[in-house]
Coordinates of C-alpha atoms and ligand atoms in Angstrom, one line a residue:
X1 CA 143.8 0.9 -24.9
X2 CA 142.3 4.0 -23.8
X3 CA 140.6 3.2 -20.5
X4 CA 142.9 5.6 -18.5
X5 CA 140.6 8.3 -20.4
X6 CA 139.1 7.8 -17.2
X7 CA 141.0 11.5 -16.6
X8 CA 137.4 12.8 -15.7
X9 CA 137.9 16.0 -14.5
X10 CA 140.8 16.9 -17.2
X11 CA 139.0 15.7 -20.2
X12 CA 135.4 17.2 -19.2
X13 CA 137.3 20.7 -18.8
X14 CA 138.4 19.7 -23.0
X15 CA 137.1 20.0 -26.0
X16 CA 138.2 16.4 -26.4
X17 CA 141.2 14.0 -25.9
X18 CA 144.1 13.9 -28.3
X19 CA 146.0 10.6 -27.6
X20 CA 149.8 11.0 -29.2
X21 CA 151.4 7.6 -29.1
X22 CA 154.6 8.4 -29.4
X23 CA 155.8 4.5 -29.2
X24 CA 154.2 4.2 -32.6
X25 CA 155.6 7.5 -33.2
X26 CA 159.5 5.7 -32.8
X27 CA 158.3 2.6 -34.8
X28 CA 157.3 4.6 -37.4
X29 CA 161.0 6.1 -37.4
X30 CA 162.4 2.7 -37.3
X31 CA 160.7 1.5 -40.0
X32 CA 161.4 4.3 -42.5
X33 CA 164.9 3.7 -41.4
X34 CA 165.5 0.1 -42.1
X35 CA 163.1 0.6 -45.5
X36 CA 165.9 4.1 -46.4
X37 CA 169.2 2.4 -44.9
X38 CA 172.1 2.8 -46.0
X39 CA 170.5 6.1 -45.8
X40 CA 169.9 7.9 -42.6
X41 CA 166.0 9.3 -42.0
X42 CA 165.5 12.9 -40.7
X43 CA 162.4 13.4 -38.9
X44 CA 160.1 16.5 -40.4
X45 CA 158.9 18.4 -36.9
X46 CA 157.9 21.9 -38.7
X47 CA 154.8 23.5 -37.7
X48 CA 154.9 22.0 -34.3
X49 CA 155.4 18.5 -35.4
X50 CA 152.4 18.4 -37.8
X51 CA 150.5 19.8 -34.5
X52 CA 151.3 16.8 -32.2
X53 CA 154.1 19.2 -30.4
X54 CA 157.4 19.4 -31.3
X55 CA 159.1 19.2 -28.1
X56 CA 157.6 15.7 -27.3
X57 CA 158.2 14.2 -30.9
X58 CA 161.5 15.7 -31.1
X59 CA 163.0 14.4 -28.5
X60 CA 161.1 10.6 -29.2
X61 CA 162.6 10.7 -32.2
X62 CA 166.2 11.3 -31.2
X63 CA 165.7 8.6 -28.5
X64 CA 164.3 6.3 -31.9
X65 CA 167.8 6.8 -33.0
X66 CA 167.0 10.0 -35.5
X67 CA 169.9 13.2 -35.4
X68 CA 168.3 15.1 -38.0
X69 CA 165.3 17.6 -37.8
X70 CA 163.9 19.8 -40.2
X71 CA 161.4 22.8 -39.0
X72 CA 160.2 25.3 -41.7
X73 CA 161.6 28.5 -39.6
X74 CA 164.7 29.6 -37.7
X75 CA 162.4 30.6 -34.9
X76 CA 160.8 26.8 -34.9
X77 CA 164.6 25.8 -34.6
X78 CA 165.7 28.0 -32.2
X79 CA 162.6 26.8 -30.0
X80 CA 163.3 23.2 -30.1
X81 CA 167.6 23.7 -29.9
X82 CA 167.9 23.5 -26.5
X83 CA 165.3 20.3 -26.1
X84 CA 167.8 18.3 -28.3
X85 CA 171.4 17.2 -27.4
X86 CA 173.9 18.9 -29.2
X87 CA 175.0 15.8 -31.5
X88 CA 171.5 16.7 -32.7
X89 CA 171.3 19.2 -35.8
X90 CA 168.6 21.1 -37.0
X91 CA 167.5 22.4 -40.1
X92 CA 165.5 25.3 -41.8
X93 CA 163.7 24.8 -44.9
X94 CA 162.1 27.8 -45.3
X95 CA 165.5 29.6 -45.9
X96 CA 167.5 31.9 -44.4
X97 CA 165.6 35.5 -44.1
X98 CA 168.1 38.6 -44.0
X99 CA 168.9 39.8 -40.6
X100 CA 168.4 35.9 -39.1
X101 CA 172.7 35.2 -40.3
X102 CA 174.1 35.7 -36.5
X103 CA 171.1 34.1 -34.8
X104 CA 171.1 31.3 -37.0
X105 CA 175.0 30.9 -37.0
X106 CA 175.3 31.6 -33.2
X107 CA 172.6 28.3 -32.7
X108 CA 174.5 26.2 -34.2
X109 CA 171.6 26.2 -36.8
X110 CA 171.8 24.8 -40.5
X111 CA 169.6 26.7 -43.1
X112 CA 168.7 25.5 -46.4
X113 CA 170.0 28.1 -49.1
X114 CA 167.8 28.5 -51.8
X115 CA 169.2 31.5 -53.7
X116 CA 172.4 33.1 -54.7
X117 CA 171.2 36.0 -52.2
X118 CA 171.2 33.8 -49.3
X119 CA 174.4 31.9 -50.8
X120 CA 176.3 35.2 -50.6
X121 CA 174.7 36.4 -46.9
X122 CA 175.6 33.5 -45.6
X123 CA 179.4 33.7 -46.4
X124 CA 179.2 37.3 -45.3
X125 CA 178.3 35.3 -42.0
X126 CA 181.0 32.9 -42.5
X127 CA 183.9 35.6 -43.2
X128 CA 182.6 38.3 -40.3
X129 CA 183.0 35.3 -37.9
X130 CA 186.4 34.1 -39.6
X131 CA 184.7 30.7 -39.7
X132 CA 183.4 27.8 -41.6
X133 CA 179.5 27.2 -41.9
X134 CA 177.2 24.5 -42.4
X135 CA 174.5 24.5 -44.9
X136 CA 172.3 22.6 -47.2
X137 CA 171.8 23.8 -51.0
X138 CA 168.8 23.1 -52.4
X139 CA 168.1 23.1 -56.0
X140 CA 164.4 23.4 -58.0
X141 CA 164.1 20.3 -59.7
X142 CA 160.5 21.2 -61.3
X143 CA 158.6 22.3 -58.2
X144 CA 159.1 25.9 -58.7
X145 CA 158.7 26.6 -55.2
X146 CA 161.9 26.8 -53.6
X147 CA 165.6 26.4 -54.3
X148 CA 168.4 27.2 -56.9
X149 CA 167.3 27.4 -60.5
X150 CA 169.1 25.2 -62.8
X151 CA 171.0 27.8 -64.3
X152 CA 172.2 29.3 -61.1
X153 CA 172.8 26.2 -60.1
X154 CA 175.2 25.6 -62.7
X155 CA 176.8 29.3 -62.7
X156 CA 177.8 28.7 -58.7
X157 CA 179.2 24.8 -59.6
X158 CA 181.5 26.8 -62.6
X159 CA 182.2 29.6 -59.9
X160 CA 183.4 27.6 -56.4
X161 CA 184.6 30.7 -54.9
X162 CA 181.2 31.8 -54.2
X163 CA 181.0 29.6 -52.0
X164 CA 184.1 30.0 -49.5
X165 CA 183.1 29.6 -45.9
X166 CA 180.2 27.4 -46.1
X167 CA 180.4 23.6 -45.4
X168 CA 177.7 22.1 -47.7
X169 CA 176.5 19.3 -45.6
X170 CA 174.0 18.1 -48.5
X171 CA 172.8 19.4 -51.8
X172 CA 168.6 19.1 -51.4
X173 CA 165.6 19.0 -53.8
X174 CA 162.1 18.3 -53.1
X175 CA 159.5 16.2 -55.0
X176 CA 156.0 17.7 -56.1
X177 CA 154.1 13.9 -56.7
X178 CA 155.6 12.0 -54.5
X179 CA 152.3 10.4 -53.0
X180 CA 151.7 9.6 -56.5
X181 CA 153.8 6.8 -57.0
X182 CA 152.9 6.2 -60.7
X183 CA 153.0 10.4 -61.2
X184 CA 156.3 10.7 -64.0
X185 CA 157.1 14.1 -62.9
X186 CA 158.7 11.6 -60.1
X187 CA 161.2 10.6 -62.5
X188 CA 161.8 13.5 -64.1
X189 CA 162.3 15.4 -61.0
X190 CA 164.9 12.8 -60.0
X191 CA 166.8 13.4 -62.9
X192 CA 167.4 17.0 -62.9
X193 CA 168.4 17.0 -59.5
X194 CA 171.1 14.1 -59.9
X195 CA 172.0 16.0 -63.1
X196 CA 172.6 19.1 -60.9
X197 CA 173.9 16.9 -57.4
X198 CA 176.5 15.7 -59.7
X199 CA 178.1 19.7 -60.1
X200 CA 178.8 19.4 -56.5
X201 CA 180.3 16.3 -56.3
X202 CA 181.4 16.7 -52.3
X203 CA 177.6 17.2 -50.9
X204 CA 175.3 14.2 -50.6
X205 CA 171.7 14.2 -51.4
X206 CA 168.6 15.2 -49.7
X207 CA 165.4 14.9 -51.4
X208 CA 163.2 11.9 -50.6
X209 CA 159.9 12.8 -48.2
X210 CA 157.5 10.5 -47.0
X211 CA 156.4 8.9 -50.3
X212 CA 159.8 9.4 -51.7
X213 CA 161.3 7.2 -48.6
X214 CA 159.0 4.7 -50.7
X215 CA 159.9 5.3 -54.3
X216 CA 163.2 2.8 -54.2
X217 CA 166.9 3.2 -53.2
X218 CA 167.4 5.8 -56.1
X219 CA 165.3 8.0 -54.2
X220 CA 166.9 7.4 -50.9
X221 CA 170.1 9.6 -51.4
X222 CA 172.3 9.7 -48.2
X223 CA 169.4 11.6 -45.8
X224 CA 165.7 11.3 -46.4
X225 CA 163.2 14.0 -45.0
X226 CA 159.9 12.2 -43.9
X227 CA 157.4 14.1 -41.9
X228 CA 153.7 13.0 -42.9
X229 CA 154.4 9.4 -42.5
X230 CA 156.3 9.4 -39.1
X231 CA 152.6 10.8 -37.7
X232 CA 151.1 7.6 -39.3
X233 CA 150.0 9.7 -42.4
X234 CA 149.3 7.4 -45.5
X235 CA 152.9 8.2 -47.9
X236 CA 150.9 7.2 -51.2
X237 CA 147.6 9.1 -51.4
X238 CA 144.9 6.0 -51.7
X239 CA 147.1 3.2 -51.1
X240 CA 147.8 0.6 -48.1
X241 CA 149.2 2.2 -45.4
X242 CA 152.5 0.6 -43.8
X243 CA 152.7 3.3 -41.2
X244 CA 151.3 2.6 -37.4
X245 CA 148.5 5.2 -36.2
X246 CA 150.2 7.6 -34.1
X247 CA 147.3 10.0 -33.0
X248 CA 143.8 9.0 -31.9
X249 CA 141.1 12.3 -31.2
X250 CA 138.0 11.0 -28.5
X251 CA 135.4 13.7 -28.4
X252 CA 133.1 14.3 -25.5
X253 CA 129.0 14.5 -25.5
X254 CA 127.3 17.6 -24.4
X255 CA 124.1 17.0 -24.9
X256 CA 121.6 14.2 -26.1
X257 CA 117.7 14.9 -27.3
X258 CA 114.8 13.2 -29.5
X259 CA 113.3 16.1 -32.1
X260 CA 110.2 15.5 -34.0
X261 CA 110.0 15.3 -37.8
X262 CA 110.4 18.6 -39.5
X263 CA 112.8 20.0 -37.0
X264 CA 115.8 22.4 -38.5
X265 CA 119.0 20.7 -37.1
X266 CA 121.8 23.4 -36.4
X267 CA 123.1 26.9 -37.8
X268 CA 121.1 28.0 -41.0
X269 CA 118.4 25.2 -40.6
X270 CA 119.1 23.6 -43.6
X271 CA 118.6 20.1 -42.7
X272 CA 115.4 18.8 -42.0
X273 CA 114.5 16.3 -39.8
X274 CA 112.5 13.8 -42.3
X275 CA 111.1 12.0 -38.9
X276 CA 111.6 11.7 -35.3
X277 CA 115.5 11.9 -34.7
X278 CA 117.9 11.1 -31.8
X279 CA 120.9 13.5 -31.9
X280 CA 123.9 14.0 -30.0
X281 CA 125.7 17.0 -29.8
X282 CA 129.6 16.8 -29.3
X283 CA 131.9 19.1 -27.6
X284 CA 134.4 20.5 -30.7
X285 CA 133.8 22.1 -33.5
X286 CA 136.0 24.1 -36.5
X287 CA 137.6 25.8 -33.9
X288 CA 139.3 22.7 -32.6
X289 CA 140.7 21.9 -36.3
X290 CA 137.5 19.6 -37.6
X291 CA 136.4 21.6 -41.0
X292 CA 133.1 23.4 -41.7
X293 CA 133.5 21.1 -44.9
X294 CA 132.9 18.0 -42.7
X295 CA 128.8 19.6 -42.4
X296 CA 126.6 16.8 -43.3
X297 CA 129.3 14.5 -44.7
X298 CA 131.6 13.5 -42.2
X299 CA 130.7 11.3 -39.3
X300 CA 131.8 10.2 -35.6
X301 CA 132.2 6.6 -34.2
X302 CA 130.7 4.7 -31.3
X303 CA 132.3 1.4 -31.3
X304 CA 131.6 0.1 -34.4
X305 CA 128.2 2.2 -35.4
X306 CA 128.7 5.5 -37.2
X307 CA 127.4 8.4 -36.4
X308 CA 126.5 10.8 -39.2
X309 CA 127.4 14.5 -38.8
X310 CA 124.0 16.3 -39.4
X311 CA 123.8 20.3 -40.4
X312 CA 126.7 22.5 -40.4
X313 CA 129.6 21.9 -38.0
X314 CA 129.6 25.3 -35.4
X315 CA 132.6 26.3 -33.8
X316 CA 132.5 24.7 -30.6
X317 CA 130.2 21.7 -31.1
X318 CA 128.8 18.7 -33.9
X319 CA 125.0 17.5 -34.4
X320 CA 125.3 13.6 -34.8
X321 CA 122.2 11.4 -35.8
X322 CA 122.6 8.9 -33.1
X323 CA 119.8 6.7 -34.1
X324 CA 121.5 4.0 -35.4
X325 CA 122.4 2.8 -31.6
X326 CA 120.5 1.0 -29.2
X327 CA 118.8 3.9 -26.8
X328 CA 120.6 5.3 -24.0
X329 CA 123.8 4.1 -25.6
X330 CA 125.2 8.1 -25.2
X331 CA 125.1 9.7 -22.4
X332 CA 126.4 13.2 -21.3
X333 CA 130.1 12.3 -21.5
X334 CA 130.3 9.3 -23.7
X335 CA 133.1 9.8 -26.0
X336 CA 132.8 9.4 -29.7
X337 CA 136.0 8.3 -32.1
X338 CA 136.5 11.4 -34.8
X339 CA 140.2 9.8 -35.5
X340 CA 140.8 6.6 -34.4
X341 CA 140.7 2.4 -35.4
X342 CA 137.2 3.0 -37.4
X343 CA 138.0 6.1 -38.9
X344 CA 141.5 7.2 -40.1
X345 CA 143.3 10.9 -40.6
X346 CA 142.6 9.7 -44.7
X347 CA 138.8 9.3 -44.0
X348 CA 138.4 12.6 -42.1
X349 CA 140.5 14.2 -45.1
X350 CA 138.3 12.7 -47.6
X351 CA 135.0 13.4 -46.2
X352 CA 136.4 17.6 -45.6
X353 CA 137.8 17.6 -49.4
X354 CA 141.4 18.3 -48.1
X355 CA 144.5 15.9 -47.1
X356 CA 145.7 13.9 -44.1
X357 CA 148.2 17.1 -43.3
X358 CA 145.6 19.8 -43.4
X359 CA 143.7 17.3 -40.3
X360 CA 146.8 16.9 -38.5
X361 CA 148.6 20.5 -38.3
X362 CA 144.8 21.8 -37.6
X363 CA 144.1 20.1 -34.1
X364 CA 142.9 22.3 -32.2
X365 CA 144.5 23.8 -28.8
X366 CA 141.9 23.2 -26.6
X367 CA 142.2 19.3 -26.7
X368 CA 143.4 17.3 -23.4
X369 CA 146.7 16.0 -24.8
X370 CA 147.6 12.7 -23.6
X371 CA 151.4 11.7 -24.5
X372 CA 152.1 7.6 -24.5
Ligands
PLP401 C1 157.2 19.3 -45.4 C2 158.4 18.9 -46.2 C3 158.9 17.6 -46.1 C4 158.1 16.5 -45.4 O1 157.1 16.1 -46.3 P1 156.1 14.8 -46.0 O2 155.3 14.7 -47.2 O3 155.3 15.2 -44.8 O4 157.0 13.6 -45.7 C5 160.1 17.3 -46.7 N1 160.8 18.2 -47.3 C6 160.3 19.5 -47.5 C7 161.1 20.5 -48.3 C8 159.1 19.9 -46.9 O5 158.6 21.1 -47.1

């Protein structure tokens, strides 16, 4: 699969290869689609598309068949506008910040209202431009993060007025547990949005995300908003995953030696070499989006042998204990598997103590990016 890494000269001036298969990227969409349908699926693309670059997802997943695309910020949207057709439409989580009304409105851009505030900026929009304007409202169902509380969710359904101007497209909540499947905040969450959906009768739901798009058809409402499991991204935390791989990191080797036994291996000397050793040293490091927390617990792959990270991960590099293959196996330019078919996002994850989104939206800027 990846014998076109035979890029020399690109990947040696990298800190590694970062393949983005972005035909597993559209199965992926198809497959949350037929699982959500008769709802539609959105696609996720904030922060950069989870790092694997917006403005190659983006337009992948409009040509999967996806017209919906949710960034965190205005200036995320604005950025990626002009790379989508115009039957596209784009959406802000995040909210709409004051000043950003005439940008957002002249962009054709639809922001997520989460407060009365924004509610009554954005109809200050809509009346100064003697138009109508889209938006999605979006209701705290027990997050506490973002969103209408219940009770001014209920003042604005007894008050319609409030609202003149603005086209809500979809009434929107967001789960907390959702990669938990068993987690009953799931349920309860579910509830007290439909309790508060059902005060705006006109708008359709919005709430499912990755694991939600695997919760059941109650979960579904009319437009789902995946973004983990599009990248390949496990949707419940420690279960099978249905989703394809969509991104594979190869990472180059700098330098190879034997050391004796008692030999301090990397920054701080803390480990010890309890006998003669042969090491590798790899050509990323923390600054490339693989944690400090991976020091002496993670690991790299050679075909199928592991490689144990030994000492603390530096910036710009990785110790591995090579001696589990055959001598002369590495050589100065071998490449080593960090994410790949022996070792998922999940395992990386586990072995930094963080999640499968931390990894992805992390990868670093110096890697050779190859797009298939
Ligand atoms: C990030 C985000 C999503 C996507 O979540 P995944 O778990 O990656 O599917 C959906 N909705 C909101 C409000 C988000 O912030």
């Amino acid at each position: 699969m990846f014998a076109d890494i035979a890029e020399r000269p690109v990947v040696d001036a990298a800190s590694g290869v970062l393949t983005i298969d972005l035909a597993a990227l559209a199965a992926n969409y198809r497959l949350l689609q037929a699982r959500l349908a008769p709802a539609r699926a959105a696609g996720v693309v904030k922060a950069d598309a989870y790092g694997l670059g917006a403005s190659r997802v983006a337009p992948a997943l409009y040509a999967a068949g996806c017209r919906d695309f949710f960034v965190a910020h205005l200036g995320e949207a604005l950025t990626l506008r002009p790379l989508l057709a115009s039957d596209a439409r784009l959406y802000v989580l995040n909210g709409l910040q004051p000043g950003a009304e005439t940008a957002c409105a002249e962009a054709g851009i639809v922001p997520v209202l989460n407060s009365l505030e924004q509610i009554d900026n954005w109809t200050a929009q809509a009346r100064a431009r003697r138009s109508t304007l889209p938006a999605l409202l979006q209701f705290d169902s027990g997050m506490c993060r973002l969103g209408l509380e219940p009770q001014d969710a209920e003042a604005l359904a007894t008050e319609p007025a409030r609202l003149k101007g603005i086209e809500i497209l979809h009434v929107m909540s967001h789960l907390a547990c959702a990669d938990e499947p068993d987690n009953a905040q799931n349920a309860e969450q579910l509830a007290a949005f439909d309790r508060l959906a059902a005060l705006f009768p006109a708008a359709t739901p919005c709430f499912a995300n990755s694991g939600g798009s695997f919760l059941g058809a109650s979960y579904a409402g009319a437009l789902a908003r995946p973004g983990l499991a599009l990248y390949g991204g496990a949707p419940f935390d420690g279960l099978p995953n249905p989703m394809a791989p969509v991104v594979r990191l190869d990472v180059p080797v700098i330098q190879t030696r034997i050391v004796p036994a008692g030999s301090r291996i990397g920054y701080g000397g803390r480990f010890v070499a309890p006998t003669e050793m042969r090491l590798a040293t790899i050509g990323a490091g923390y600054a490339d989006g693989l944690p400090r927390h991976l020091s002496d617990r993670g690991a790299a792959w050679f075909g199928d042998t592991r490689l144990p990270i030994i000492g603390r991960v530096s910036m710009d590099s990785i110790i591995l204990d090579i001696g589990a293959l055959p001598a002369g196996s590495l050589h100065l330019g071998s490449l080593v598997e960090v994410i790949g078919p022996h070792q998922t996002l999940e395992d990386v994850a586990e072995a930094a103590g963080t999640i499968a989104y931390e990894i992805l939206t992390r990868l670093g800027a110096r890697y050779h990016r190859i797009y298939r």
